[in-house]
Amino acid sequence: MGSETDSIVIEDSDDSLLDFKELNDLEYDIPPVVPPSLESVLWDMESEEGSDSTSLHSLHSLTQKFRSMLYHGILQGISSQVVSAGERVGAGLPTVITNSSKFVAVGTSHGFVLAFDSEQKLCWCCHDLTTTDQGAISALAFNLDSTRLLVGYERGYISMIDAISGDVIRRLPDAHAPQSAVLHLRFTSLNSLGLSGDSAGCVFSLTFNRRLGVRTWDSKCLFSGARGEVCIFEPLVQGHDIQILGPNVLVAMATLSKIIVVSIKPRLKILFTQQLPRVATTLPVIAWQIVSVGKVLQPVLAWGRNTELNYTRVITGINSKLRLSPLRTVRLSYTLCALHWLGPRHIATLDTSENLRLIEVRTQRELELLELTSAGLVYSSAHFKALALGGGVSEAFALAGERACYNSISSRGDQLLVLGTKAVHLVKLRTWPERLTYLSEQGRWAEALNLAADEGINREKGTTMLLEKFLLSLNQNGVDRDSLTAAVNCCVKLNKIDILCNDLWEAISADQYTLEWYYTLLTDHICNGALYFLNPSVAQALVTHLEHKNPMLLENVLLSVDLSCLDLNQVLKICRIKNLYEAWIHITTKTMGDYISPLTEFIMELTPDNHRLGNTLLVYVSACLAGLGYPHGKIPERDVPRIKHDILRCLETVHSINSMENEQSYPYLRALLKYNTRECLNVVELAFKEIEFCGEMGLLQRQRLVQILLQIVTPPEFDDSQVIILACFVSRLVTSNNLNAEEGILDTVIKSLTDMVGKPLSLRDHMEREQAWIDLLNADKLKHLSLEQLLKMALESKCYKVAENVYEKQKVFASILDCYLKDKVRHTEVFGYILKHIDDSERCIRQQFVVHFKTLVSIDSKKTAEVVIEHFPQLAEEFCEILESDPDLLFKFLSEIVYSDIKLSPRITEEFLRLLCVKNPSLVYSYVKLNLCRVEEALKITQQYNMHASTAFLLEQSGDFQGALSLLLKNNMTDAALDVCIRGSEHLDAKGAQQVWLQLLKHPATLEGISMRELLHSAAPHVSPSQLLELVTDASLGDIKVLIRGMLADCQHDMQMLNTTLKLVGYDLHHGLAKSLCLHGKGVSVQSVLCNLCQKPINSVLENDEETAAIWGCGHSFHTSCVSALDGSLNCPQCRVSATHSLKSKPSTPSRRERVSDNIRLRPDLEGHF
Amino acid sequence: MANRTSTAQRPNGATQGRICQFKLVLLGESAVGKSSLVLRFVKGQFHEYQESTIGAAFLTQTVCLDDTTVKFEIWDTAGQERYHSLAPMYYRGAQAAIVVYDITNQDTFGRAKTWVKELQRQANPNIVIALAGNKQDLANKRMVEYEEAQAYADENGLLFMETSAKTAMNVNDIFLAIAKKLPKNEQTTGPGGSGQGRRLVEGDTGAKTAGNCCK
């Protein structure tokens, strides 16, 4: 019955509302998931009203300036009726709101219940006279079919109302614990089963029956508040058509500490519990939603408290066993106050500052924020504290309930009803078409179009409509950049080429500035590969635009756009004028399949410095010969052989079609070779790897092509290096057996390889030439020439590497070294050769080394020296003689060898010293220090070259400090002089030292470089103070001051030292005393009272007062007389324990000889008194 | 374009603002005057020494026909032999074709016949083909008789006119004749057919119509 009326109502409302602006065909684009509900109707009415009412409009503009997901409006009909009920019949303020798919019910503080239908008309108003004493309505709940309404009062009364007529049909005065307010009422999916919760924290199940026409009810406690007070519970309500859970009825409950999910049917069973964050001032929040996960529908429970939000899903296991598994936990930056799903993909949270946030569940992204402060949200904290019943609620419950708004926000589907003190607010999630409409109505085209582009792929109609609307607005209002960008983006993304190229283009083509921007956008999209096809008109205009602006960009565009939309006549002409070779080749080859014309078209323009064209053509030819498309892509498989053949034939053409009379043969290949011989040959070489050049036929092809190449590349048109490059190329082919070594070919090649070259070759060419020659030689392709001839040719053309190879073959090793030395490029490699073969007696390296020694040194003295040091140390002297005539080389050689371990005669080392003095005086001193030379000789040399430092050093060596000092002082080398003095004072006797120092001090230049104080300090030990003072007296006042201050400082320092020492000594003394005091303060136990020597009791002797006893730390005791009779040793006579002997006159105070124990008591106060 | 703007602003101009867009291709031997013909039609100009077309050139022209605006997208193909392989790219999606020959050159007429055959075989079956015997101003050097061509045209169901780009004779007429013959009411656009004829309905973008059609 319920479902039937449902559909009727909906159809009615649908029809009646069809004319409204909001319910346009956009709606039809979305498949209806649920039958239209009350909310959709309300929403449509509201938006209608909203557009009329200015106040609401201002609200819009305030709250929704930058967002479009959430609609926020006031349900004017309901609000005004509630207010007027309060004013006219004394219904009081609204306290509770709930809604079903058909009705909205509002409860008031004076026990009135107002029910409204889908058109916000008041259906009925119920004010039960029997319950006037029950106070405010505190809870309301519709059943799933919208046929029954449960009403709960703050004094605990519950009644059931027929939702259609408004009559009370059941009264439940004592359904739950007495003296507690009803806080929650809910129907489960079953009409006969309801749930109630009260301020005692208990949950009751209410069962409704109808026996023999009499309506009965029964209540049962499900959860007692004694075990934890339930703040909120929410049964999982599934529609009649959805049967995921079978017969199970799930209820989620939240106490102050835990979340509990129980199944109450068919059996009561706890399925899930988890701790909630303990925050005393906030209530837990829970909300169910059935979400489709893939193709399966799954109930998901969102629950949380304070700043924590959790998602838990219900999984139906095997045997339809239910299981809950946590999905995720989210930390929020605000405190949760309410939580409601808005459709299966979004969740709305309300924080304590009354901000409603829309969150996308999958990403947990906060999409929008809506301030609800202005709504004046109703809180039911009074019910939570059960104020009407005089309290009696636990403190924790009352504290947590401070912000309870469970019953003032009601959600269904994607809408939320918010009960404010003055009005009922509707918050709704806009659907995609609604958002488009909303944004476009506000003129926010950029946002609307971007939204359409993002999600419009499957929603053709909405997007098209939007674009058309946009175009209309364009015609009227003009366009801004952002919206144009968005529109183009949208068209490209949704492949609306028609709109992009016709309507949009025409709409903006009047404005040059916009048009340019449009072209920029198109270019971007084309270059990104997003846009492939254009309308020919637009393509034409775009090409014209780019032709002047950016030809390179034009080339890119041409390469990536569909060719059938191009005006080829225009484009190809532009390409020719702007030299867009790639685009030209691309278009000609792709459209006409003409692969020859790129060659024939451009070849006359190819000059050696037109690199762009040259390289383009080379790559093009190479690509074609390899069967690849140019500049990218592939040639259709079946065309490949034809194209390869065409290109090859074109290259081998003797004369072009429109040849002039003076045209040279093979114009195309010739032009390419002329442009860049090496690269062109590389292209050919690459092509030779293709299948066309394999096998018998291929060999002939190759042969033919090589013949042609040899014909073309001839002097004087081609220079020597180009000829040689070709020769190298051919010889590579010959040696790798890719070409038959025909006599003719070979001769030409060898001739070009071996010919004398007029112009010097580049290094690379020369090396390649040598390599080619050697390869031919090694491959035995030069059999018709004798080795002698080859050698002669090689030497003539300075191909020493070739010569070396010939020598190797002839085994004339003696000349090999020569080859290296003559070859300027390779002469450094000679050392490698020497070291490699040094032990090979056949090659006589040693002799050659000696012969060419001079040259070798001039090539690399370091390496030569290394060889000498390593292999010919004994010949060092001989080598030096060889170099005698050339001091430069000798110096170089010696400077390498002198520092090595080789023992050299003093003659050579002195010779080196002499050379060093001439060539690098700065190193003389360090060299002299090595003591490699005879002192006298060295002295002579250094004196000769005025190397004073070295001379002084040598003098010092020979013991002549005086001489060294005077020399240094004469040359003002005071630092060195000071060093000499310091060293000298160590070696000389006191008198000599004093003399040296005085000499230094008396020198006038001394004080320039060295501070007086330092000087006096150094001198003080060697010179008597009186003499020093004498020296000082004739110094200036400033110097004396420094001197005296230095002396005073010294004195002070000495005194301080003395003090410290005294202190240390005193401390030691005090420490010793303390130790001994400690020792004497301890008792010693005596092992026996007998003297260990005389074995008589000690006491017996002690009658005599003069007798004393001696006791050691080891416990042995003796008569003093007995001990003294032994010897003077202080050790215990018994066990030889050493101890300081101490005697006491009284045996009653035995002396103490123990080792130092750890508890020495120090007397700090006595410290320092000794 | 001006046309469109005005119709767009007219609220109930559903019948007046109809714009049909057609793709038209010109075929024929080189130097028969295809480009001249188009140039005369589109710009009203004539160059004695028209340089030869490379590949194909693109032009548009709009003609008004009773209550309909017909927009021609004209592809003027190159006549030279080397560009013949290009032609299918253009005539395949075309709704109309003009095959041009030179009345002073019998060979071009023969060539025109092969074009017609190719079109009948490979182009859109509903394509409207017109045969134009150009260079009528040189009638004294005529090599192809009017009757002969007319007979051939009748035989193959072609529109036929002798034209002169130089004197503008029959130039607009042949295009108009084509425009008239083109089916303007039936939807010629295939799904996703790029560049094919489209019928644009302007001035009625309201939700109601669309909504009704969906009901």
Short mmCIF file of C-alpha atoms in Angstrom, two decimals, chain A residues 15 18-19 24-25 28 461 465 468 472 475-476 498-499 502-503 506-507 509-510 533 535-538 540 563-570 572-573 584 588 591-594 597 601, chain B residues 1 4-5 8-9 19 21 23 51-60 71 73 75-76 82-83 85-86 89-90 194-195 198 200 202 204-208 210-215:
data_model
loop_
_atom_site.label_atom_id
_atom_site.label_comp_id
_atom_site.label_asym_id
_atom_site.label_seq_id
_atom_site.Cartn_x
_atom_site.Cartn_y
_atom_site.Cartn_z
CA ASP A 15 4.18 16.44 -13.58
CA LEU A 18 7.91 19.81 -14.95
CA ASP A 19 7.48 23.34 -16.10
CA ASN A 24 14.83 20.60 -17.22
CA ASP A 25 15.99 17.74 -19.32
CA TYR A 28 17.10 12.97 -17.66
CA LYS A 461 23.71 15.99 -23.61
CA MET A 465 23.58 22.05 -23.76
CA GLU A 468 25.30 25.97 -26.54
CA LEU A 472 24.60 32.18 -26.63
CA ASN A 475 27.16 36.30 -28.61
CA GLN A 476 25.59 38.55 -26.08
CA ASP A 498 31.88 20.78 -34.54
CA ILE A 499 31.25 23.25 -31.79
CA ASN A 502 32.10 26.24 -36.16
CA ASP A 503 30.10 27.91 -33.48
CA GLU A 506 32.48 32.16 -35.46
CA ALA A 507 31.38 33.57 -32.15
CA SER A 509 36.18 35.65 -34.78
CA ALA A 510 35.19 39.28 -34.57
CA PHE A 533 41.13 16.98 -36.51
CA ASN A 535 37.54 22.05 -39.50
CA PRO A 536 39.32 23.02 -42.75
CA SER A 537 38.32 26.65 -42.37
CA VAL A 538 39.81 26.84 -38.90
CA GLN A 540 43.34 27.37 -42.83
CA LEU A 563 46.24 16.13 -43.16
CA SER A 564 42.82 15.89 -44.71
CA CYS A 565 41.74 19.09 -42.99
CA LEU A 566 44.60 21.12 -44.41
CA ASP A 567 44.45 23.31 -47.43
CA LEU A 568 47.40 21.67 -49.13
CA ASN A 569 47.73 24.36 -51.73
CA GLN A 570 48.19 26.93 -49.00
CA LEU A 572 52.69 23.44 -49.14
CA LYS A 573 53.34 26.88 -50.52
CA TRP A 584 56.69 19.56 -46.46
CA THR A 588 53.91 15.14 -49.52
CA THR A 591 49.14 12.45 -48.76
CA MET A 592 50.53 11.61 -52.17
CA GLY A 593 52.73 8.69 -51.34
CA ASP A 594 55.37 10.59 -53.24
CA SER A 597 59.80 14.64 -54.65
CA GLU A 601 62.33 19.40 -54.82
CA MET B 1 28.49 34.63 -40.12
CA ARG B 4 24.07 33.24 -37.97
CA THR B 5 24.35 35.96 -35.43
CA ALA B 8 20.73 33.30 -33.02
CA GLN B 9 19.17 36.32 -31.50
CA ILE B 19 22.10 26.58 -42.11
CA GLN B 21 26.86 22.94 -44.58
CA LYS B 23 31.34 19.62 -48.67
CA GLU B 51 49.06 29.46 -60.91
CA SER B 52 48.55 25.77 -60.68
CA THR B 53 47.19 24.35 -57.44
CA ILE B 54 49.30 22.16 -55.24
CA GLY B 55 47.48 19.28 -53.63
CA ALA B 56 44.16 20.87 -52.89
CA ALA B 57 42.95 24.29 -51.86
CA PHE B 58 40.17 24.99 -49.45
CA LEU B 59 37.58 27.74 -49.74
CA THR B 60 34.17 28.44 -48.32
CA LYS B 71 27.48 26.94 -46.74
CA GLU B 73 33.15 23.93 -48.02
CA TRP B 75 37.94 21.55 -51.93
CA ASP B 76 39.60 22.60 -55.13
CA ARG B 82 50.86 13.43 -59.39
CA TYR B 83 48.07 14.66 -57.14
CA SER B 85 46.07 9.89 -55.44
CA LEU B 86 44.93 12.71 -53.16
CA MET B 89 40.64 11.98 -49.41
CA TYR B 90 38.42 14.82 -50.52
CA SER B 194 33.97 14.59 -39.77
CA GLY B 195 33.38 17.42 -42.13
CA ARG B 198 25.54 19.09 -40.92
CA LEU B 200 22.45 23.19 -37.54
CA GLU B 202 19.59 27.60 -34.37
CA ASP B 204 15.82 26.93 -30.21
CA THR B 205 18.08 25.84 -27.46
CA GLY B 206 15.42 25.91 -24.75
CA ALA B 207 15.08 23.06 -22.40
CA LYS B 208 11.54 22.33 -23.37
CA ALA B 210 14.98 18.85 -25.82
CA GLY B 211 13.04 17.66 -22.86
CA ASN B 212 10.11 16.75 -24.99
CA CYS B 213 12.13 14.83 -27.43
CA CYS B 214 13.46 12.80 -24.60
CA LYS B 215 10.09 12.00 -23.14
#
